[in-house]
Amino acid sequence: MKPITILIADDEAEIAELIALHVKKEGYNTIVASDGKEAVQAVQTHSIDLAILDIMMPNLNGYEATQLIRAQHNMPIIFLSAKASDLDKISGLVMGADDYMTKPFNPLELMARVNAQLRRYTQLNQPAAVDNKVLEAGGLAIYPDQRTVTMYGETIELTPKEFDILYLLASYPKKVFSAENIFEHVWGEAYYEGCNTVMVHIRTLRKKLGEEKAKNKVIKTVWGVGYSFNG
């Protein structure tokens, strides 16, 4: 088994060194970048299993770096930022991050989140559904082996979590999943009260699928209950 390598990108050297110290204690390799441009270059030249990115970095900020990384890679990304508002957290998730921690942070909690993301990425990368077969409905096609989605032949760019949500729902047509069900299946951890992560991902997923103008919605909202695949 190849060693796990974690990218740490932060323009504050002391913080990057602190994170690297704890990452190495877990037995993982580290690559440290001081800005977003270096982070993107590291992903292009090394096999990265998880990235921890600060948002406010020079050259490319964390959002911009994530967009470039997500164009070709689906490893977990954790944002670590002093930006602590709910809007900042939602923006981070919408941009493609899998988790978001605010500074100041507890290094032990960060490592717990790192381990949880790695566990889901390596062991729970696919929802436990049907034999990885291609799922089709109307003009929509979902290819689990390649983790790609097309609509009438055109590729739809989804984040890893958006893909997992869509594949989960499509694997069980007409079955209604609550936000709690979806969170526990896709994120692999217990749902907590007040969590709106699923709602945010469903909203961006619908936008990418062109649901705003479509008469027949692919993802159906069952008010007061949850969501289902209307295939």
mmCIF file of C-alpha atoms in Angstrom:
data_model
loop_
_atom_site.group_PDB
_atom_site.id
_atom_site.type_symbol
_atom_site.label_atom_id
_atom_site.label_comp_id
_atom_site.label_asym_id
_atom_site.label_seq_id
_atom_site.Cartn_x
_atom_site.Cartn_y
_atom_site.Cartn_z
ATOM 1 C CA MET A 1 0.000 0.000 0.000
ATOM 2 C CA LYS A 2 1.418 3.362 -1.011
ATOM 3 C CA PRO A 3 2.033 5.882 1.786
ATOM 4 C CA ILE A 4 -0.590 8.586 2.241
ATOM 5 C CA THR A 5 0.520 12.084 1.297
ATOM 6 C CA ILE A 6 -1.203 15.197 2.602
ATOM 7 C CA LEU A 7 -0.809 18.653 1.102
ATOM 8 C CA ILE A 8 -0.755 21.580 3.546
ATOM 9 C CA ALA A 9 -1.105 25.053 2.008
ATOM 10 C CA ASP A 10 -0.925 28.091 4.282
ATOM 11 C CA ASP A 11 1.003 31.339 3.955
ATOM 12 C CA GLU A 12 1.567 31.391 7.734
ATOM 13 C CA ALA A 13 4.658 29.201 8.116
ATOM 14 C CA GLU A 14 4.079 28.557 11.823
ATOM 15 C CA ILE A 15 0.604 27.155 11.200
ATOM 16 C CA ALA A 16 1.794 25.016 8.290
ATOM 17 C CA GLU A 17 4.612 23.598 10.425
ATOM 18 C CA LEU A 18 2.234 22.856 13.310
ATOM 19 C CA ILE A 19 -0.150 20.965 11.023
ATOM 20 C CA ALA A 20 2.740 19.111 9.374
ATOM 21 C CA LEU A 21 3.997 18.016 12.790
ATOM 22 C CA HIS A 22 0.647 16.439 13.690
ATOM 23 C CA VAL A 23 0.194 14.934 10.226
ATOM 24 C CA LYS A 24 3.593 13.230 10.487
ATOM 25 C CA LYS A 25 2.674 11.875 13.940
ATOM 26 C CA GLU A 26 -0.173 10.038 12.216
ATOM 27 C CA GLY A 27 2.351 8.409 9.904
ATOM 28 C CA TYR A 28 1.477 10.405 6.774
ATOM 29 C CA ASN A 29 3.828 12.136 4.362
ATOM 30 C CA THR A 30 3.498 15.900 3.942
ATOM 31 C CA ILE A 31 4.018 18.452 1.210
ATOM 32 C CA VAL A 32 3.883 22.095 2.315
ATOM 33 C CA ALA A 33 2.951 25.006 0.056
ATOM 34 C CA SER A 34 3.009 28.697 0.980
ATOM 35 C CA ASP A 35 0.356 29.884 -1.470
ATOM 36 C CA GLY A 36 -2.416 28.668 -3.757
ATOM 37 C CA LYS A 37 -0.238 28.517 -6.869
ATOM 38 C CA GLU A 38 2.261 26.231 -5.141
ATOM 39 C CA ALA A 39 -0.636 24.085 -3.911
ATOM 40 C CA VAL A 40 -1.972 23.557 -7.433
ATOM 41 C CA GLN A 41 1.530 22.762 -8.715
ATOM 42 C CA ALA A 42 2.002 20.224 -5.914
ATOM 43 C CA VAL A 43 -1.216 18.436 -6.886
ATOM 44 C CA GLN A 44 -0.095 18.346 -10.509
ATOM 45 C CA THR A 45 3.323 16.868 -9.715
ATOM 46 C CA HIS A 46 2.654 14.602 -6.722
ATOM 47 C CA SER A 47 0.134 11.946 -5.738
ATOM 48 C CA ILE A 48 -1.903 13.790 -3.106
ATOM 49 C CA ASP A 49 -4.462 11.928 -0.988
ATOM 50 C CA LEU A 50 -5.884 14.923 0.911
ATOM 51 C CA ALA A 51 -5.360 18.690 0.880
ATOM 52 C CA ILE A 52 -5.630 21.157 3.757
ATOM 53 C CA LEU A 53 -5.967 24.638 2.288
ATOM 54 C CA ASP A 54 -6.067 28.071 3.851
ATOM 55 C CA ILE A 55 -8.475 30.411 2.051
ATOM 56 C CA MET A 56 -6.678 33.768 2.295
ATOM 57 C CA MET A 57 -3.429 32.984 0.441
ATOM 58 C CA PRO A 58 -1.420 35.069 -2.052
ATOM 59 C CA ASN A 59 -1.228 34.377 -5.810
ATOM 60 C CA LEU A 60 -4.234 32.045 -5.735
ATOM 61 C CA ASN A 61 -6.611 31.969 -2.781
ATOM 62 C CA GLY A 62 -8.058 28.728 -1.472
ATOM 63 C CA TYR A 63 -11.245 29.042 -3.521
ATOM 64 C CA GLU A 64 -9.327 29.566 -6.762
ATOM 65 C CA ALA A 65 -6.897 26.756 -6.002
ATOM 66 C CA THR A 66 -9.786 24.402 -5.247
ATOM 67 C CA GLN A 67 -11.476 25.171 -8.566
ATOM 68 C CA LEU A 68 -8.296 24.271 -10.449
ATOM 69 C CA ILE A 69 -7.714 21.137 -8.371
ATOM 70 C CA ARG A 70 -11.312 19.967 -8.722
ATOM 71 C CA ALA A 71 -11.063 20.170 -12.513
ATOM 72 C CA GLN A 72 -8.893 17.042 -12.458
ATOM 73 C CA HIS A 73 -8.840 15.522 -8.966
ATOM 74 C CA ASN A 74 -11.359 14.364 -6.387
ATOM 75 C CA MET A 75 -9.257 13.910 -3.259
ATOM 76 C CA PRO A 76 -10.768 15.334 -0.036
ATOM 77 C CA ILE A 77 -10.142 19.021 0.582
ATOM 78 C CA ILE A 78 -10.399 20.636 4.014
ATOM 79 C CA PHE A 79 -10.515 24.419 4.265
ATOM 80 C CA LEU A 80 -8.796 25.932 7.295
ATOM 81 C CA SER A 81 -9.574 29.620 7.617
ATOM 82 C CA ALA A 82 -10.040 32.591 9.923
ATOM 83 C CA LYS A 83 -13.228 33.345 7.955
ATOM 84 C CA ALA A 84 -15.806 31.990 10.393
ATOM 85 C CA SER A 85 -19.255 33.119 9.237
ATOM 86 C CA ASP A 86 -21.903 30.646 8.080
ATOM 87 C CA LEU A 87 -21.767 32.232 4.620
ATOM 88 C CA ASP A 88 -18.010 31.597 4.442
ATOM 89 C CA LYS A 89 -18.498 27.957 5.404
ATOM 90 C CA ILE A 90 -21.297 27.468 2.879
ATOM 91 C CA SER A 91 -19.197 29.146 0.177
ATOM 92 C CA GLY A 92 -16.331 26.790 0.958
ATOM 93 C CA LEU A 93 -18.538 23.722 0.605
ATOM 94 C CA VAL A 94 -20.092 25.027 -2.594
ATOM 95 C CA MET A 95 -16.634 25.650 -4.064
ATOM 96 C CA GLY A 96 -15.798 21.978 -3.616
ATOM 97 C CA ALA A 97 -14.384 21.544 -0.112
ATOM 98 C CA ASP A 98 -15.369 18.459 1.859
ATOM 99 C CA ASP A 99 -14.921 20.049 5.290
ATOM 100 C CA TYR A 100 -14.284 23.452 6.832
ATOM 101 C CA MET A 101 -12.494 24.367 10.079
ATOM 102 C CA THR A 102 -12.007 27.829 11.513
ATOM 103 C CA LYS A 103 -8.893 29.316 13.109
ATOM 104 C CA PRO A 104 -7.881 29.103 15.877
ATOM 105 C CA PHE A 105 -8.233 25.336 15.735
ATOM 106 C CA ASN A 106 -7.506 22.265 17.817
ATOM 107 C CA PRO A 107 -4.861 20.182 15.976
ATOM 108 C CA LEU A 108 -6.329 16.979 17.407
ATOM 109 C CA GLU A 109 -9.760 17.824 16.014
ATOM 110 C CA LEU A 110 -8.200 18.646 12.653
ATOM 111 C CA MET A 111 -6.473 15.249 12.570
ATOM 112 C CA ALA A 112 -9.722 13.523 13.516
ATOM 113 C CA ARG A 113 -11.358 15.196 10.518
ATOM 114 C CA VAL A 114 -8.401 14.321 8.284
ATOM 115 C CA ASN A 115 -8.658 10.661 9.280
ATOM 116 C CA ALA A 116 -12.428 10.661 8.773
ATOM 117 C CA GLN A 117 -12.087 12.134 5.278
ATOM 118 C CA LEU A 118 -9.343 9.670 4.333
ATOM 119 C CA ARG A 119 -11.420 6.769 5.645
ATOM 120 C CA ARG A 120 -14.404 7.793 3.566
ATOM 121 C CA TYR A 121 -12.267 8.482 0.514
ATOM 122 C CA THR A 122 -10.493 5.131 0.563
ATOM 123 C CA GLN A 123 -13.190 2.845 1.957
ATOM 124 C CA LEU A 124 -16.525 4.533 1.348
ATOM 125 C CA ASN A 125 -15.869 6.195 -1.981
ATOM 126 C CA GLN A 126 -18.969 4.676 -3.510
ATOM 127 C CA PRO A 127 -22.416 4.465 -1.918
ATOM 128 C CA ALA A 128 -23.356 0.869 -1.175
ATOM 129 C CA ALA A 129 -25.721 0.473 -4.062
ATOM 130 C CA VAL A 130 -26.017 -1.671 -7.139
ATOM 131 C CA ASP A 131 -22.930 -3.267 -8.794
ATOM 132 C CA ASN A 132 -21.485 -0.015 -10.129
ATOM 133 C CA LYS A 133 -23.639 -0.200 -13.245
ATOM 134 C CA VAL A 134 -24.317 2.872 -15.367
ATOM 135 C CA LEU A 135 -27.526 4.578 -14.257
ATOM 136 C CA GLU A 136 -29.623 6.344 -16.880
ATOM 137 C CA ALA A 137 -32.790 8.406 -16.744
ATOM 138 C CA GLY A 138 -33.964 10.507 -19.671
ATOM 139 C CA GLY A 139 -30.880 12.305 -20.942
ATOM 140 C CA LEU A 140 -28.953 11.812 -17.693
ATOM 141 C CA ALA A 141 -26.234 9.138 -17.453
ATOM 142 C CA ILE A 142 -24.201 8.376 -14.328
ATOM 143 C CA TYR A 143 -20.971 6.371 -14.700
ATOM 144 C CA PRO A 144 -19.828 5.191 -11.241
ATOM 145 C CA ASP A 145 -16.543 3.615 -12.372
ATOM 146 C CA GLN A 146 -15.369 6.884 -13.924
ATOM 147 C CA ARG A 147 -17.344 8.982 -11.431
ATOM 148 C CA THR A 148 -18.669 11.105 -14.288
ATOM 149 C CA VAL A 149 -22.115 12.398 -15.217
ATOM 150 C CA THR A 150 -23.441 13.458 -18.619
ATOM 151 C CA MET A 151 -26.646 15.165 -19.673
ATOM 152 C CA TYR A 152 -27.564 14.432 -23.295
ATOM 153 C CA GLY A 153 -23.917 13.614 -23.938
ATOM 154 C CA GLU A 154 -22.537 16.770 -22.317
ATOM 155 C CA THR A 155 -20.310 16.234 -19.270
ATOM 156 C CA ILE A 156 -21.576 17.803 -16.044
ATOM 157 C CA GLU A 157 -18.740 18.795 -13.701
ATOM 158 C CA LEU A 158 -19.643 17.702 -10.162
ATOM 159 C CA THR A 159 -17.704 17.772 -6.916
ATOM 160 C CA PRO A 160 -17.122 14.367 -5.265
ATOM 161 C CA LYS A 161 -19.902 14.952 -2.738
ATOM 162 C CA GLU A 162 -22.354 16.126 -5.408
ATOM 163 C CA PHE A 163 -21.619 12.972 -7.408
ATOM 164 C CA ASP A 164 -22.093 10.754 -4.349
ATOM 165 C CA ILE A 165 -25.444 12.371 -3.516
ATOM 166 C CA LEU A 166 -26.710 12.009 -7.082
ATOM 167 C CA TYR A 167 -25.510 8.405 -7.361
ATOM 168 C CA LEU A 168 -27.073 7.503 -4.033
ATOM 169 C CA LEU A 169 -30.467 8.917 -4.997
ATOM 170 C CA ALA A 170 -30.333 7.448 -8.519
ATOM 171 C CA SER A 171 -29.450 4.008 -7.165
ATOM 172 C CA TYR A 172 -32.819 3.872 -5.406
ATOM 173 C CA PRO A 173 -35.365 5.585 -7.710
ATOM 174 C CA LYS A 174 -38.470 6.922 -5.953
ATOM 175 C CA LYS A 175 -37.058 6.125 -2.503
ATOM 176 C CA VAL A 176 -37.166 9.196 -0.270
ATOM 177 C CA PHE A 177 -33.964 10.034 1.619
ATOM 178 C CA SER A 178 -34.038 12.524 4.450
ATOM 179 C CA ALA A 179 -31.194 15.029 4.768
ATOM 180 C CA GLU A 180 -30.020 12.954 7.718
ATOM 181 C CA ASN A 181 -29.997 9.764 5.601
ATOM 182 C CA ILE A 182 -28.031 11.449 2.837
ATOM 183 C CA PHE A 183 -25.496 12.984 5.215
ATOM 184 C CA GLU A 184 -24.845 9.670 6.968
ATOM 185 C CA HIS A 185 -24.503 7.770 3.658
ATOM 186 C CA VAL A 186 -22.297 10.285 1.862
ATOM 187 C CA TRP A 187 -20.273 11.844 4.684
ATOM 188 C CA GLY A 188 -20.127 8.633 6.714
ATOM 189 C CA GLU A 189 -20.747 10.272 10.069
ATOM 190 C CA ALA A 190 -23.635 11.118 12.351
ATOM 191 C CA TYR A 191 -25.892 13.977 11.286
ATOM 192 C CA TYR A 192 -26.077 16.930 13.673
ATOM 193 C CA GLU A 193 -28.978 19.275 14.311
ATOM 194 C CA GLY A 194 -28.931 22.447 12.257
ATOM 195 C CA CYS A 195 -26.607 21.041 9.583
ATOM 196 C CA ASN A 196 -27.546 22.514 6.198
ATOM 197 C CA THR A 197 -24.692 20.921 4.246
ATOM 198 C CA VAL A 198 -26.969 18.541 2.343
ATOM 199 C CA MET A 199 -29.358 21.334 1.370
ATOM 200 C CA VAL A 200 -26.461 23.434 0.017
ATOM 201 C CA HIS A 201 -25.095 20.525 -2.038
ATOM 202 C CA ILE A 202 -28.557 19.638 -3.394
ATOM 203 C CA ARG A 203 -29.073 23.267 -4.438
ATOM 204 C CA THR A 204 -25.783 23.459 -6.357
ATOM 205 C CA LEU A 205 -26.342 19.988 -7.828
ATOM 206 C CA ARG A 206 -29.728 21.041 -9.170
ATOM 207 C CA LYS A 207 -28.239 24.172 -10.698
ATOM 208 C CA LYS A 208 -25.567 22.170 -12.511
ATOM 209 C CA LEU A 209 -28.205 19.734 -13.813
ATOM 210 C CA GLY A 210 -30.264 22.631 -15.174
ATOM 211 C CA GLU A 211 -33.143 21.909 -12.811
ATOM 212 C CA GLU A 212 -34.112 25.573 -12.494
ATOM 213 C CA LYS A 213 -35.630 25.591 -16.006
ATOM 214 C CA ALA A 214 -36.637 21.928 -16.301
ATOM 215 C CA LYS A 215 -40.296 20.939 -15.994
ATOM 216 C CA ASN A 216 -39.538 17.407 -14.853
ATOM 217 C CA LYS A 217 -37.091 17.626 -11.980
ATOM 218 C CA VAL A 218 -34.459 14.877 -11.649
ATOM 219 C CA ILE A 219 -34.227 15.481 -7.910
ATOM 220 C CA LYS A 220 -37.648 15.741 -6.333
ATOM 221 C CA THR A 221 -38.252 17.463 -2.998
ATOM 222 C CA VAL A 222 -40.723 15.667 -0.764
ATOM 223 C CA TRP A 223 -41.661 18.492 1.556
ATOM 224 C CA GLY A 224 -41.111 17.751 5.212
ATOM 225 C CA VAL A 225 -39.456 14.423 4.405
ATOM 226 C CA GLY A 226 -36.469 14.722 2.076
ATOM 227 C CA TYR A 227 -35.380 14.067 -1.490
ATOM 228 C CA SER A 228 -35.859 11.374 -4.116
ATOM 229 C CA PHE A 229 -34.630 10.613 -7.637
ATOM 230 C CA ASN A 230 -37.420 11.195 -10.117
ATOM 231 C CA GLY A 231 -36.005 8.870 -12.785
#
